[in-house]
mmCIF file of C-alpha atoms in Angstrom:
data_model
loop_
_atom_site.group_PDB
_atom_site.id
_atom_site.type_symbol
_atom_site.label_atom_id
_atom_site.label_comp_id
_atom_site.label_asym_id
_atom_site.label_seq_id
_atom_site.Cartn_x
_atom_site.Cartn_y
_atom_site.Cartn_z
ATOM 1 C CA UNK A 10 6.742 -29.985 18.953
ATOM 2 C CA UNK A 11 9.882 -28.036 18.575
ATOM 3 C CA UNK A 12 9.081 -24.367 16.668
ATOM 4 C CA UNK A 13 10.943 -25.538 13.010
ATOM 5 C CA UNK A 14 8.686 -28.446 12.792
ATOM 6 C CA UNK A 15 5.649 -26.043 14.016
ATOM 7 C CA UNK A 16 6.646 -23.703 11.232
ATOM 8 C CA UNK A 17 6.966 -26.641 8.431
ATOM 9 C CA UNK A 18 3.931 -28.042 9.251
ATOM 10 C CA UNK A 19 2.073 -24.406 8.737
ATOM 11 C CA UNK A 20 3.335 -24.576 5.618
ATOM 12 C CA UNK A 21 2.353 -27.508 4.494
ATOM 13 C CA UNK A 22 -1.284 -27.425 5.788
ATOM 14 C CA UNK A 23 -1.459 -23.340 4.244
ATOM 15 C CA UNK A 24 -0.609 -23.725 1.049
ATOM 16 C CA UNK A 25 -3.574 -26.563 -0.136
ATOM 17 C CA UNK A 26 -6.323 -23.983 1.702
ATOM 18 C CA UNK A 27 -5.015 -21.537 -0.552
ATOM 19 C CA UNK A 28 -4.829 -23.646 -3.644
ATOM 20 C CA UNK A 29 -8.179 -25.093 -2.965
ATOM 21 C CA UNK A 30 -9.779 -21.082 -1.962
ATOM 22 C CA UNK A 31 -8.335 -20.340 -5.518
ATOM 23 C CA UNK A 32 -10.100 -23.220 -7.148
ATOM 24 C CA UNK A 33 -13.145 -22.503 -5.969
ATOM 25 C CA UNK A 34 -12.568 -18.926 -7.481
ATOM 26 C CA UNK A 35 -11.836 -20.162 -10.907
ATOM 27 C CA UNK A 36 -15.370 -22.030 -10.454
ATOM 28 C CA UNK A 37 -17.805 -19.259 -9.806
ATOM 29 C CA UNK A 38 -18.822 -16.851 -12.139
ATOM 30 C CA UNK A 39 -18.660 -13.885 -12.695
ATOM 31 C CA UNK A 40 -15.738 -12.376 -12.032
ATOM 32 C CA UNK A 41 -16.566 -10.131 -9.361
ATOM 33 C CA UNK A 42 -18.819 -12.504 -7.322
ATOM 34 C CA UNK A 43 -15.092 -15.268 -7.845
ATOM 35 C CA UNK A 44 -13.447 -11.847 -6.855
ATOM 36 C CA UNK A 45 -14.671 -12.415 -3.215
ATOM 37 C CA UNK A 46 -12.511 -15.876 -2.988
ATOM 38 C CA UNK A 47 -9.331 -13.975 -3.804
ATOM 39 C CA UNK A 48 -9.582 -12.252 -0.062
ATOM 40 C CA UNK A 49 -10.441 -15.805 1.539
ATOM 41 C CA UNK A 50 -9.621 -17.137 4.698
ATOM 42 C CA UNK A 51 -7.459 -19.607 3.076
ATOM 43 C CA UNK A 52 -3.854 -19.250 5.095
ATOM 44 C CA UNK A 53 -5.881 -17.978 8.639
ATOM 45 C CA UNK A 54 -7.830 -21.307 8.876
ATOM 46 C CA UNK A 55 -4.705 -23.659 7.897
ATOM 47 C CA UNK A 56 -2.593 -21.457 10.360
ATOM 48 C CA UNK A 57 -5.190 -21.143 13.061
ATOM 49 C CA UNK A 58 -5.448 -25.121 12.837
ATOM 50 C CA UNK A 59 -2.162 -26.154 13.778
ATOM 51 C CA UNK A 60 -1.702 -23.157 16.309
ATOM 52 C CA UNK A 61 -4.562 -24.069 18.842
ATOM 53 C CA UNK A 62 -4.228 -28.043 17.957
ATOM 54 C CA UNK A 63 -0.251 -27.159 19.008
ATOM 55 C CA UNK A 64 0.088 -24.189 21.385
ATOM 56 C CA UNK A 65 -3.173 -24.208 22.529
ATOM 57 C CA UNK A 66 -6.583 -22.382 22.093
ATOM 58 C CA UNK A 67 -5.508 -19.552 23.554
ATOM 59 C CA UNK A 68 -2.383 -18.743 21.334
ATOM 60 C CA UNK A 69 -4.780 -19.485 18.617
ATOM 61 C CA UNK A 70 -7.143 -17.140 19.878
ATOM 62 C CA UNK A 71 -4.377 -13.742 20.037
ATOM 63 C CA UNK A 72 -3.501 -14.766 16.731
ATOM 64 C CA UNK A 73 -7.052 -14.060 15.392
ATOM 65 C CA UNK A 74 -6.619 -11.490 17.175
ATOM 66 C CA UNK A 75 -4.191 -9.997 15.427
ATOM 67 C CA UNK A 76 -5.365 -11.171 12.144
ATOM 68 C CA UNK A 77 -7.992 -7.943 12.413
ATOM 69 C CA UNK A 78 -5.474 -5.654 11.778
ATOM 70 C CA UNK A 79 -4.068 -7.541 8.577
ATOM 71 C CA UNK A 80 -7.649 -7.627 7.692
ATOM 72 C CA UNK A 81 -8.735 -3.835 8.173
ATOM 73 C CA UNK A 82 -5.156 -3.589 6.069
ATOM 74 C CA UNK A 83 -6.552 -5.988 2.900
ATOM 75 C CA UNK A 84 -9.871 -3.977 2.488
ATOM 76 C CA UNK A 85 -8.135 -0.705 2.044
ATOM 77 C CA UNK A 86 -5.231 -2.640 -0.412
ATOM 78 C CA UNK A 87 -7.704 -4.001 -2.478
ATOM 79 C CA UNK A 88 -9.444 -0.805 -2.836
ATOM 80 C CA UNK A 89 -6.255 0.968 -3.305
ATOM 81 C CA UNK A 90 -5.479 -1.849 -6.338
ATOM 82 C CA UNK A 91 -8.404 -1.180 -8.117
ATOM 83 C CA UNK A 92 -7.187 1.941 -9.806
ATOM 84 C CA UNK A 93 -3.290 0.586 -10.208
ATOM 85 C CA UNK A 94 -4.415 -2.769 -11.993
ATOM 86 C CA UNK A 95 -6.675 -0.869 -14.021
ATOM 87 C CA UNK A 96 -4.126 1.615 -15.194
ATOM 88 C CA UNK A 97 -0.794 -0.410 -15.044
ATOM 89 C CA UNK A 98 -1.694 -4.057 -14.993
ATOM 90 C CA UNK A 99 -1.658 -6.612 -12.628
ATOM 91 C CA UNK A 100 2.221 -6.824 -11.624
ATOM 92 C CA UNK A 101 2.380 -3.471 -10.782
ATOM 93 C CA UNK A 102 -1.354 -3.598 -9.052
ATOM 94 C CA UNK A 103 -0.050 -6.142 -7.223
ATOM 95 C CA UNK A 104 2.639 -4.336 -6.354
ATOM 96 C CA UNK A 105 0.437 -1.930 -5.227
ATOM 97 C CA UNK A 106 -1.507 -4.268 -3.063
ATOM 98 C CA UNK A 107 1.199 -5.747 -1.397
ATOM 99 C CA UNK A 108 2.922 -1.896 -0.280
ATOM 100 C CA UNK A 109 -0.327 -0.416 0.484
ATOM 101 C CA UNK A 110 -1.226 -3.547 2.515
ATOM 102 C CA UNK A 111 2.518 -3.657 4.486
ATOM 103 C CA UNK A 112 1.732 0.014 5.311
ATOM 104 C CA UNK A 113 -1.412 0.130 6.307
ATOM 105 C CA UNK A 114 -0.954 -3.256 8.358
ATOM 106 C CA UNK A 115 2.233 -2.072 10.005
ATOM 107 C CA UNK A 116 0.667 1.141 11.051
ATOM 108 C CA UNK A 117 -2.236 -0.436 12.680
ATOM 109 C CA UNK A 118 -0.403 -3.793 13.904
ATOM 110 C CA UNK A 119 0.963 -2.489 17.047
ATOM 111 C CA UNK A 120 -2.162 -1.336 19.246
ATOM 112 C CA UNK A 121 -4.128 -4.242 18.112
ATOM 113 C CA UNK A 122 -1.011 -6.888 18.523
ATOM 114 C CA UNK A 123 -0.580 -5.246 21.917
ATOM 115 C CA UNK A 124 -3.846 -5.093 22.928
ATOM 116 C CA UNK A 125 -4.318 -8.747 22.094
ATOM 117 C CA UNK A 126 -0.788 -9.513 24.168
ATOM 118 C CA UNK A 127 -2.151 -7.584 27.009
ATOM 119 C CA UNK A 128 -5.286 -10.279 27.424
ATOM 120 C CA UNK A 129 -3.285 -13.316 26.648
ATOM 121 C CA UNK A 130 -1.576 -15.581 28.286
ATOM 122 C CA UNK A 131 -14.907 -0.911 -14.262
ATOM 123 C CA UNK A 132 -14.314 -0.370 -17.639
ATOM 124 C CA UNK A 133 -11.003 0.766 -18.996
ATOM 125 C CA UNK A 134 -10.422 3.482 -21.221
ATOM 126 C CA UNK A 135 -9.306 2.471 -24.638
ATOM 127 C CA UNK A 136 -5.840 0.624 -25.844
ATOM 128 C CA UNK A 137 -5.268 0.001 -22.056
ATOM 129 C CA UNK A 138 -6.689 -3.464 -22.146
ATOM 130 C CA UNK A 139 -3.913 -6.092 -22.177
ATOM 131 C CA UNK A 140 -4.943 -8.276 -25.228
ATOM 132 C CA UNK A 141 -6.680 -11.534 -24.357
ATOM 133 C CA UNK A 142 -5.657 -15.095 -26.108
ATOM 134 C CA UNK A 143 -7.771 -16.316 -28.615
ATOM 135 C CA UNK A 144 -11.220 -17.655 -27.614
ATOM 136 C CA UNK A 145 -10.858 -15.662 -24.650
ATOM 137 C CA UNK A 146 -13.652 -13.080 -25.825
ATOM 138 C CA UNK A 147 -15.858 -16.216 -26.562
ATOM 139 C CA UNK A 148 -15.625 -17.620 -23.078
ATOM 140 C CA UNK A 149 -16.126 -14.425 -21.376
ATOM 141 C CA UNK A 150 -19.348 -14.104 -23.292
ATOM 142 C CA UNK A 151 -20.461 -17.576 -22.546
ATOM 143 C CA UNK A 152 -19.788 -17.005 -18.344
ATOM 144 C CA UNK A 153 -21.932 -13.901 -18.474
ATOM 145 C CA UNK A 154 -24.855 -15.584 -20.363
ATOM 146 C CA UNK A 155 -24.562 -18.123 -18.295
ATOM 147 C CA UNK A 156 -24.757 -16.345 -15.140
ATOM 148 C CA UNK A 157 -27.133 -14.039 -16.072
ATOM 149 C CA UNK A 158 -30.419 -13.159 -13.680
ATOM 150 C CA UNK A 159 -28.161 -15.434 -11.265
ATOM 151 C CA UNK A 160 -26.033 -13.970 -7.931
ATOM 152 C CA UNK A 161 -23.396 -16.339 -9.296
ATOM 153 C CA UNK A 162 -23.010 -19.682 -11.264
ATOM 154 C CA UNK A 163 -21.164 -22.390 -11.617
ATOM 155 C CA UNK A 164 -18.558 -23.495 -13.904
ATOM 156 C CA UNK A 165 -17.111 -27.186 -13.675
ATOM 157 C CA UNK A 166 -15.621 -27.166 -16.988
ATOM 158 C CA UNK A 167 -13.155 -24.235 -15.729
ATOM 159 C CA UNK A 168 -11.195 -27.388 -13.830
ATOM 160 C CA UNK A 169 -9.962 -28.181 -17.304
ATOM 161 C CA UNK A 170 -8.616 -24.588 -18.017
ATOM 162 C CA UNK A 171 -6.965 -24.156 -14.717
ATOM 163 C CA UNK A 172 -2.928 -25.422 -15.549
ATOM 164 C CA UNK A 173 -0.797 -27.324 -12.430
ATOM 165 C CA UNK A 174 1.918 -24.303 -12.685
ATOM 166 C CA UNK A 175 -0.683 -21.861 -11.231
ATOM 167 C CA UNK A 176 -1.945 -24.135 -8.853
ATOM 168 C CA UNK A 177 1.938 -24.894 -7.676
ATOM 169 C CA UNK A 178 2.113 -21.046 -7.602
ATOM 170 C CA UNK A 179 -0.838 -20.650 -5.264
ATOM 171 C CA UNK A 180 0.293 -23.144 -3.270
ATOM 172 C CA UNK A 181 3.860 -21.516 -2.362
ATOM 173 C CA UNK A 182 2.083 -18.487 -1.853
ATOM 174 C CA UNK A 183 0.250 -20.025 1.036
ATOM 175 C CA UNK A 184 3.420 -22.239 1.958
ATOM 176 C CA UNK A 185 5.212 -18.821 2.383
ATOM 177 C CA UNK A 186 3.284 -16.591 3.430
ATOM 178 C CA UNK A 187 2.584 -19.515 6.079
ATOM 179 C CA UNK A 188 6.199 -19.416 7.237
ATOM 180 C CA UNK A 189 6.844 -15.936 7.232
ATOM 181 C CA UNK A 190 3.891 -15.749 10.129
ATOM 182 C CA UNK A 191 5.435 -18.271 11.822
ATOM 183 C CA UNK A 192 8.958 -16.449 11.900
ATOM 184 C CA UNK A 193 6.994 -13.041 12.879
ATOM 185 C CA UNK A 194 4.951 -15.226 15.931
ATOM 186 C CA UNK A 195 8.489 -16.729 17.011
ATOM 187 C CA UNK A 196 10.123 -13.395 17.270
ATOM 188 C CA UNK A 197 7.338 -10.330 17.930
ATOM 189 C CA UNK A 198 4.691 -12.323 19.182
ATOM 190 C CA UNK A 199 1.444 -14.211 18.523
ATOM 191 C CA UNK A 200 -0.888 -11.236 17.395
ATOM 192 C CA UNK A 201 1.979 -9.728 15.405
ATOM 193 C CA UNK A 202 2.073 -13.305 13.567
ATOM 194 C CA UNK A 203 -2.066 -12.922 13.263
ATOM 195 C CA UNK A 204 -1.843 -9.788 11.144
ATOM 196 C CA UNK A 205 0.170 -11.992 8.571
ATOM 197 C CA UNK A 206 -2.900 -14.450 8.475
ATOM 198 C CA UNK A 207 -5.162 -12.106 6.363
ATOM 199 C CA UNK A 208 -2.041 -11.140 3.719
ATOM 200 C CA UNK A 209 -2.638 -11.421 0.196
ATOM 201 C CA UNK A 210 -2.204 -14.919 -0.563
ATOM 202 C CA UNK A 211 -4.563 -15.611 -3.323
ATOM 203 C CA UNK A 212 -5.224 -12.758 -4.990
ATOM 204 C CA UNK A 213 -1.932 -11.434 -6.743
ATOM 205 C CA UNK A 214 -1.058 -15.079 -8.735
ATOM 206 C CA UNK A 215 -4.997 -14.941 -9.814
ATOM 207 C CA UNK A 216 -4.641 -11.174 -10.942
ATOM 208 C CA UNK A 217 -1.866 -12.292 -13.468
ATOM 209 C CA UNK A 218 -3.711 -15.848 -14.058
ATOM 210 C CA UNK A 219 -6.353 -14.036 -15.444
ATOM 211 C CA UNK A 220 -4.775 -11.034 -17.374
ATOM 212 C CA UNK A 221 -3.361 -13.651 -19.319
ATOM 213 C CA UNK A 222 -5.795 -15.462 -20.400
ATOM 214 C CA UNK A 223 -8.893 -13.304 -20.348
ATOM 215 C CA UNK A 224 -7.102 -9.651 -20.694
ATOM 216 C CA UNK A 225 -7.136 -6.718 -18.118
ATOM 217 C CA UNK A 226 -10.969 -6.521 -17.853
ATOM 218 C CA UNK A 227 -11.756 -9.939 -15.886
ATOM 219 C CA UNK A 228 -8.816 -9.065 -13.426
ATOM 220 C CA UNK A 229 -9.987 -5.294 -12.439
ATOM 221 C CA UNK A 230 -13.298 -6.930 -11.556
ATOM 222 C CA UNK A 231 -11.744 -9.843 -9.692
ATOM 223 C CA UNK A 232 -9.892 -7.052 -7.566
ATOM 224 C CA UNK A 233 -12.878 -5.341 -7.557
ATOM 225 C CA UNK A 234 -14.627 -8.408 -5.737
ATOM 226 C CA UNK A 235 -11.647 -9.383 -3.463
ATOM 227 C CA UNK A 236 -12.710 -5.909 -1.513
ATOM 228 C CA UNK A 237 -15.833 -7.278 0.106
ATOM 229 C CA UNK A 238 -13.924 -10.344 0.571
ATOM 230 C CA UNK A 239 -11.210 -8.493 3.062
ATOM 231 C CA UNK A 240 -14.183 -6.209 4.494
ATOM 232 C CA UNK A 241 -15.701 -10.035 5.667
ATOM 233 C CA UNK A 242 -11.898 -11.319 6.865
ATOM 234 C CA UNK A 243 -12.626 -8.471 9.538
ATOM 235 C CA UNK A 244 -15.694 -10.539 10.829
ATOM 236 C CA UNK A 245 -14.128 -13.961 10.337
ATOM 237 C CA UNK A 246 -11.001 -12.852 12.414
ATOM 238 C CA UNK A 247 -13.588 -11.002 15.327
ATOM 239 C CA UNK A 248 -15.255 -14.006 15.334
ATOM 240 C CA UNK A 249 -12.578 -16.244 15.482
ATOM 241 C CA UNK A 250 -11.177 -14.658 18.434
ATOM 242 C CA UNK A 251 -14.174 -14.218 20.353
ATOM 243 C CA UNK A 252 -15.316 -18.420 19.919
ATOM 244 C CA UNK A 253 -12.204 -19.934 19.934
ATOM 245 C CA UNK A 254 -11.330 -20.354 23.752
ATOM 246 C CA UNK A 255 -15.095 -20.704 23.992
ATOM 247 C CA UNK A 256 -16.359 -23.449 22.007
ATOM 248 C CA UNK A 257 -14.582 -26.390 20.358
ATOM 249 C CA UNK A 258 -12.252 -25.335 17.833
ATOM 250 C CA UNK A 259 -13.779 -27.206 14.476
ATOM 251 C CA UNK A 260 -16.859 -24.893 15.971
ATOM 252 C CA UNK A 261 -15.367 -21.562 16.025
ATOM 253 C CA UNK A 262 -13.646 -22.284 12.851
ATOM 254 C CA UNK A 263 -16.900 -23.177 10.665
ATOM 255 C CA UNK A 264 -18.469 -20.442 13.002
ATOM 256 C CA UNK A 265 -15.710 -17.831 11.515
ATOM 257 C CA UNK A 266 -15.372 -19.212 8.193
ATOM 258 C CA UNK A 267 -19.888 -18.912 7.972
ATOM 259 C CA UNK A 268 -19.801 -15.170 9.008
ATOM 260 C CA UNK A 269 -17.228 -14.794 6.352
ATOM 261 C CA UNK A 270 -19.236 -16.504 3.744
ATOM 262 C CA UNK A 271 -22.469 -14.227 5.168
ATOM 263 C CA UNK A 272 -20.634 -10.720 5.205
ATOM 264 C CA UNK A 273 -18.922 -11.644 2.047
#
């Protein structure tokens, strides 16, 4: 398979993981337990997929690999974004995320990507709330009653509220984010393509998603749940890399994607 058909098909298979991670956000309740979903696995196990199906299970393998350093980067972003969203909003807290995770990735990036080489072959104070829409106040009320005395519930009528643009959005995220690790595997190397596996695919459209609809609030607490989401795309990436040349692939995968669930 030449490596601009490699790099399309990434694309095409990340972007539904990360519309269908972000679903599954808008289903749980609350917001912090969804919050989890927005640090998901969603573009690793689309990438990770084609790579060892591809190139092999040990390419797929020093791409996990690598994916631990994008990881370790995401938990200290979405820690970092906390404060920001609360205090600016979500474009700028995504902002934020993004430069925090970049630096902190790019620091980090080159021992583990070389290591890996080397083996391979709140509340907010007042006014600074961004106004919900109408009925927005009624719904939030309704989630918390209904997940009350509960770890987390279920809400199938949230299908209905979630609109195709935002699902379209989610999906280029992944699409791109998708290609852009492909581009980085071509030309520094496999691991250095793995740290761009745990980037921030889902979380910044569903920070502005839900500032729009259900006001500053929901969002800080969604970032506030995407932490331990990152802190478990450490495990799923270790574990990833450790199974993958080991056991059949579908294995390592539900293997890495079940620790994530656990640590998460």
């Amino acid at each position: 398979m030449s490596t601009a058909l490699l790099i399309c098909v990434k694309a095409i298979n990340g972007g539904p993981f990360v519309a269908l991670f972000a679903v599954l956000g808008e289903l749980l309740q609350p917001k912090r337990f969804a919050g989890i979903f927005g640090a998901s696995p969603a573009v690793a196990l689309g990438n990770l997929l084609v790579i060892a199906l591809a190139e092999g299970e040990a390419s797929a393998r020093v791409s996990a690999t690598g994916m631990i350093a994008g990881a370790i980067a995401l938990a200290v972003a979405c820690t970092a974004a906390i404060p920001a969203v609360r205090r600016w909003g979500t474009v700028w807290g995504s902002a934020v995320l993004w430069t925090v995770w970049l630096t902190v990735g790019g620091a980090i990036a080159l021992p583990v990507a070389g290591a890996a080489s080397a083996r391979s072959p709140s509340s907010l104070p007042v006014g600074s709330q961004a106004g919900p829409q109408p009925g927005s106040r009624s719904r939030q009320q309704a989630d918390t009653s209904r997940s009350a005395g509960r770890l987390f519930a279920v809400d199938v009528g949230a299908l209905r509220e979630i609109p195709l643009p935002a699902l379209v959005v989610r999906f280029a995220f992944g699409a791109t984010i998708s290609v852009v690790a492909g581009l980085i595997g071509v030309l520094a190397g496999k691991a250095a393509g793995g740290v761009m596996l745990a980037a921030p695919a889902v979380l910044p459209a569903t920070l502005t998603i839900i500032e729009r609809h259900e006001g500053r609030g929901p969002a800080v607490t969604e970032v506030e749940g995407a932490v331990p989401g990152a802190v478990a795309l450490i495990s799923f990436a270790g574990v990833a890399a450790a199974s993958t040349a080991r056991i059949p692939l579908g294995a390592a995968l539900l293997a890495a994607l079940a620790t994530w669930l656990a640590v998460a």
